[in-house]
Short mmCIF file of C-alpha atoms in Angstrom, two decimals:
data_model
loop_
_atom_site.label_atom_id
_atom_site.label_comp_id
_atom_site.label_asym_id
_atom_site.label_seq_id
_atom_site.Cartn_x
_atom_site.Cartn_y
_atom_site.Cartn_z
CA LYS W 22 -1.75 16.91 6.81
CA GLN W 23 -0.55 13.57 7.81
CA GLU W 24 3.31 12.66 6.88
CA VAL W 25 5.15 9.33 7.66
CA THR W 26 8.93 9.11 7.51
CA GLN W 27 10.97 5.88 7.47
CA ILE W 28 14.58 6.04 8.81
CA PRO W 29 17.20 4.81 7.62
CA ALA W 30 16.28 4.46 3.97
CA ALA W 31 18.63 1.74 3.39
CA LEU W 32 20.32 -0.66 5.91
CA SER W 33 22.52 -3.48 5.14
CA VAL W 34 23.59 -5.87 8.24
CA PRO W 35 24.99 -9.61 8.07
CA GLU W 36 23.00 -12.46 8.48
CA GLY W 37 21.91 -13.49 12.18
CA GLU W 38 21.86 -9.87 13.32
CA ASN W 39 18.85 -8.14 15.09
CA LEU W 40 17.65 -5.32 13.74
CA VAL W 41 15.08 -2.32 14.23
CA LEU W 42 13.17 -0.45 11.67
CA ASN W 43 11.69 3.49 12.27
CA CYS W 44 8.61 4.81 11.24
CA SER W 45 7.34 8.03 12.45
CA PHE W 46 3.98 9.83 11.83
CA THR W 47 2.72 13.51 12.43
CA ASP W 48 -0.79 13.29 13.13
CA SER W 49 -1.31 10.78 16.09
CA ALA W 50 -4.91 10.54 15.32
CA ILE W 51 -5.00 7.11 13.41
CA TYR W 52 -6.93 4.40 13.18
CA ASN W 53 -4.12 2.01 12.87
CA LEU W 54 -0.53 1.31 11.26
CA GLN W 55 0.47 -1.66 8.86
CA TRP W 56 3.75 -2.63 7.90
CA PHE W 57 4.45 -4.19 4.31
CA ARG W 58 7.45 -5.98 2.98
CA GLN W 59 7.77 -5.38 -0.59
CA ASP W 60 10.45 -7.21 -3.41
CA PRO W 61 11.81 -5.71 -6.11
CA GLY W 62 9.00 -4.91 -8.88
CA LYS W 63 6.47 -6.70 -6.81
CA GLY W 64 3.35 -5.96 -4.83
CA LEU W 65 3.01 -5.42 -1.01
CA THR W 66 2.83 -8.08 1.41
CA SER W 67 1.17 -7.30 4.44
CA LEU W 68 3.43 -8.16 7.72
CA LEU W 69 1.76 -6.80 10.80
CA LEU W 70 -1.33 -4.48 11.30
CA ILE W 71 -1.49 -2.65 14.93
CA GLN W 72 -4.83 -1.09 15.59
CA SER W 73 -4.66 2.44 17.55
CA SER W 74 -5.65 0.74 20.82
CA GLN W 75 -2.93 -1.76 20.64
CA ARG W 76 0.88 -1.26 21.66
CA GLU W 77 2.24 -4.29 19.63
CA GLN W 78 1.75 -7.37 17.31
CA THR W 79 4.18 -10.18 17.07
CA SER W 80 4.30 -12.64 14.22
CA GLY W 81 7.15 -15.30 14.03
CA ARG W 82 10.42 -13.36 13.97
CA LEU W 83 8.55 -10.02 13.47
CA ASN W 84 7.68 -7.65 16.35
CA ALA W 85 5.93 -4.35 15.92
CA SER W 86 5.23 -1.91 18.24
CA LEU W 87 3.45 1.36 18.06
CA ASP W 88 3.39 4.72 20.41
CA LYS W 89 0.59 7.00 19.15
CA SER W 90 1.67 9.61 21.66
CA SER W 91 5.11 10.11 20.07
CA GLY W 92 3.87 9.56 16.56
CA ARG W 93 6.14 6.48 16.33
CA SER W 94 6.36 2.68 15.41
CA THR W 95 9.23 0.17 15.23
CA LEU W 96 9.55 -3.16 13.48
CA TYR W 97 11.73 -5.32 14.82
CA ILE W 98 13.19 -8.51 13.10
CA ALA W 99 15.11 -11.04 15.07
CA ALA W 100 17.87 -13.32 13.75
CA SER W 101 17.79 -11.75 10.26
CA GLN W 102 18.24 -14.03 7.19
CA PRO W 103 19.20 -13.37 3.56
CA GLY W 104 15.49 -13.98 2.83
CA ASP W 105 14.34 -10.86 4.74
CA SER W 106 16.34 -8.81 2.25
CA ALA W 107 13.15 -6.43 0.70
CA THR W 108 12.10 -2.69 1.04
CA TYR W 109 9.82 -2.39 4.25
CA LEU W 110 6.99 0.16 4.37
CA CYS W 111 4.91 1.77 7.00
CA ALA W 112 1.61 3.29 6.39
CA VAL W 113 -1.00 4.67 8.59
CA ARG W 114 -4.71 5.08 8.28
CA GLY W 115 -5.87 8.44 9.60
CA GLY W 116 -9.15 9.59 11.51
CA ALA W 117 -11.15 11.14 8.74
CA THR W 118 -10.14 9.20 6.02
CA ASN W 119 -9.84 5.39 4.89
CA LYS W 120 -6.89 5.60 2.62
CA LEU W 121 -3.27 4.85 3.94
CA ILE W 122 -0.47 7.12 4.01
CA PHE W 123 2.78 5.64 3.23
CA GLY W 124 6.42 6.06 3.99
CA THR W 125 8.98 5.78 1.38
CA GLY W 126 10.25 2.84 3.07
CA THR W 127 13.48 1.10 3.98
CA LEU W 128 15.82 -0.92 1.91
CA LEU W 129 16.90 -3.90 3.91
CA ALA W 130 19.76 -6.18 2.39
CA VAL W 131 20.86 -8.79 4.70
CA GLN W 132 24.30 -10.38 3.78
CA PRO W 133 25.17 -14.22 4.01
CA ASP A 1 -8.54 -18.77 -1.63
CA ALA A 2 -7.42 -16.17 -4.35
CA GLY A 3 -5.92 -13.03 -3.05
CA VAL A 4 -6.10 -9.76 -5.07
CA THR A 5 -5.35 -10.08 -8.73
CA GLN A 6 -4.31 -7.38 -11.17
CA SER A 7 -3.92 -7.33 -15.02
CA PRO A 8 -2.15 -6.93 -17.01
CA THR A 9 1.23 -7.29 -15.26
CA HIS A 10 3.26 -5.16 -17.54
CA LEU A 11 2.25 -2.62 -20.52
CA ILE A 12 3.87 -0.07 -22.60
CA LYS A 13 1.87 2.94 -23.93
CA THR A 14 2.91 6.36 -25.70
CA ARG A 15 2.01 9.87 -24.49
CA GLY A 16 -1.79 10.52 -25.21
CA GLN A 17 -3.06 7.30 -25.20
CA GLN A 18 -5.30 5.69 -22.69
CA VAL A 19 -5.01 2.62 -20.56
CA THR A 20 -7.44 0.52 -18.42
CA LEU A 21 -6.13 -1.61 -15.45
CA ARG A 22 -8.40 -4.49 -13.92
CA CYS A 23 -8.24 -5.80 -10.36
CA SER A 24 -10.39 -8.66 -8.58
CA PRO A 25 -10.56 -8.23 -4.75
CA LYS A 26 -9.62 -10.90 -2.49
CA SER A 27 -12.46 -13.45 -1.60
CA GLY A 28 -15.14 -11.77 0.75
CA HIS A 29 -13.72 -8.23 0.32
CA ASP A 30 -16.23 -5.62 -1.26
CA THR A 31 -13.97 -2.35 -0.99
CA VAL A 32 -11.39 -1.45 -3.81
CA SER A 33 -8.61 0.80 -3.21
CA TRP A 34 -5.81 2.11 -6.04
CA TYR A 35 -2.62 3.34 -5.31
CA GLN A 36 0.43 4.57 -7.67
CA GLN A 37 3.85 3.73 -6.70
CA ALA A 38 6.49 5.73 -8.37
CA LEU A 39 10.05 4.49 -8.48
CA GLY A 40 11.77 4.74 -5.10
CA GLN A 41 8.62 6.21 -3.46
CA GLY A 42 5.76 4.83 -1.05
CA PRO A 43 2.34 4.11 -2.80
CA GLN A 44 0.19 7.28 -3.23
CA PHE A 45 -3.84 6.96 -2.69
CA ILE A 46 -5.97 7.41 -5.95
CA PHE A 47 -9.24 6.43 -4.87
CA GLN A 48 -11.50 4.04 -3.16
CA TYR A 49 -14.72 2.08 -4.64
CA TYR A 50 -17.42 0.81 -2.31
CA GLU A 51 -20.82 -0.32 -3.86
CA GLU A 52 -19.77 0.50 -7.08
CA GLU A 53 -19.13 4.43 -6.00
CA GLU A 54 -16.09 6.23 -5.54
CA ARG A 55 -15.99 7.05 -1.85
CA GLN A 56 -12.88 8.80 -1.62
CA ARG A 57 -10.38 10.34 -3.77
CA GLY A 58 -6.64 11.46 -3.41
CA ASN A 59 -4.55 14.15 -5.01
CA PHE A 60 -5.00 12.95 -8.78
CA PRO A 61 -6.49 14.52 -11.80
CA ASP A 62 -9.61 13.72 -13.26
CA ARG A 63 -7.69 11.57 -16.22
CA PHE A 64 -7.73 9.16 -13.39
CA SER A 65 -11.30 7.68 -13.23
CA GLY A 66 -12.27 4.00 -11.96
CA HIS A 67 -15.16 2.09 -12.03
CA GLN A 68 -16.23 -0.98 -9.66
CA PHE A 69 -18.67 -4.04 -10.85
CA PRO A 70 -21.60 -5.84 -9.06
CA ASN A 71 -19.03 -8.33 -8.00
CA TYR A 72 -16.66 -6.07 -6.52
CA SER A 73 -13.95 -6.03 -9.25
CA SER A 74 -12.56 -2.66 -10.37
CA GLU A 75 -11.07 -0.99 -13.39
CA LEU A 76 -8.63 2.20 -13.12
CA ASN A 77 -8.76 4.14 -16.42
CA VAL A 78 -6.07 6.76 -17.19
CA ASN A 79 -6.57 8.97 -20.17
CA ALA A 80 -4.00 11.45 -21.94
CA LEU A 81 -1.26 9.52 -20.78
CA LEU A 82 2.04 11.37 -19.70
CA LEU A 83 5.33 10.44 -19.15
CA GLY A 84 4.99 10.88 -15.38
CA ASP A 85 2.35 8.63 -15.31
CA SER A 86 4.79 5.51 -15.79
CA ALA A 87 4.61 3.79 -12.25
CA LEU A 88 3.55 0.93 -10.74
CA TYR A 89 -0.64 0.84 -10.18
CA LEU A 90 -1.16 -1.21 -6.97
CA CYS A 91 -4.91 -2.53 -6.29
CA ALA A 92 -5.86 -3.37 -2.54
CA SER A 93 -9.01 -5.20 -1.14
CA SER A 94 -10.62 -4.65 2.28
CA LEU A 95 -14.08 -5.49 3.78
CA VAL A 96 -16.20 -2.37 4.28
CA GLN A 97 -17.60 -3.25 7.84
CA ILE A 98 -14.08 -3.01 8.96
CA ARG A 99 -13.15 -0.52 6.72
CA ASN A 100 -11.41 1.82 9.21
CA THR A 101 -9.83 -0.93 11.36
CA GLY A 102 -9.06 -3.74 8.96
CA GLU A 103 -6.09 -4.77 7.00
CA LEU A 104 -5.45 -4.21 3.43
CA PHE A 105 -4.12 -6.57 1.00
CA PHE A 106 -2.44 -5.73 -2.01
CA GLY A 107 -2.06 -7.23 -5.47
CA GLU A 108 1.16 -7.69 -7.39
CA GLY A 109 0.65 -4.52 -9.11
CA SER A 110 0.46 -3.31 -12.90
CA ARG A 111 3.40 -1.91 -14.13
CA LEU A 112 2.66 0.87 -16.64
CA THR A 113 5.66 2.66 -18.84
CA VAL A 114 4.57 5.52 -20.94
CA LEU A 115 6.93 6.28 -23.64
#
């Protein structure tokens, strides 16, 4: 059974700092991994999608990496801003299923 | 280009009642999935619809049912509501041709409170 873990559960950093969010999964047989952002009480905004054959994806100040063999992904945020404050969720799509399995998220607070 | 739209945004029900939530997928998408997100948790997969049929189901009781219409929109129905059904219900759409590798797009969710 696929399980997704995100560490840390919460993180507070000063504005301008670079930071890394971690995601680990137990079954390496995945099709893809997706990072989402969720503002309080809102839906999910897709940030980056990494296919199983890829090692990383970049979008603006965000960079996501994937290491299938070790069951890990990281989301790197450069030059953090207060507007980056949100919960960040990672989710994997498994081999025999179309559903996403989510972690419980990392709550990020960027202090001005 | 409208994204995924859900209605209603908020609703309050009492135990034992029934609720229907609605979702319109992103333009061009033909597959709809529903997720339940309890407070402080990650979303949990309920089921997925494609070609008006339920294609896959998560670990949810039969009280949870759904429907997909010819225009690809979808409904989630929950019968005999329990306090534990209080959650944010999220709809996600995708394109079947890239179902296993494609990106999911989520709506803003419907916040259900059961009293």
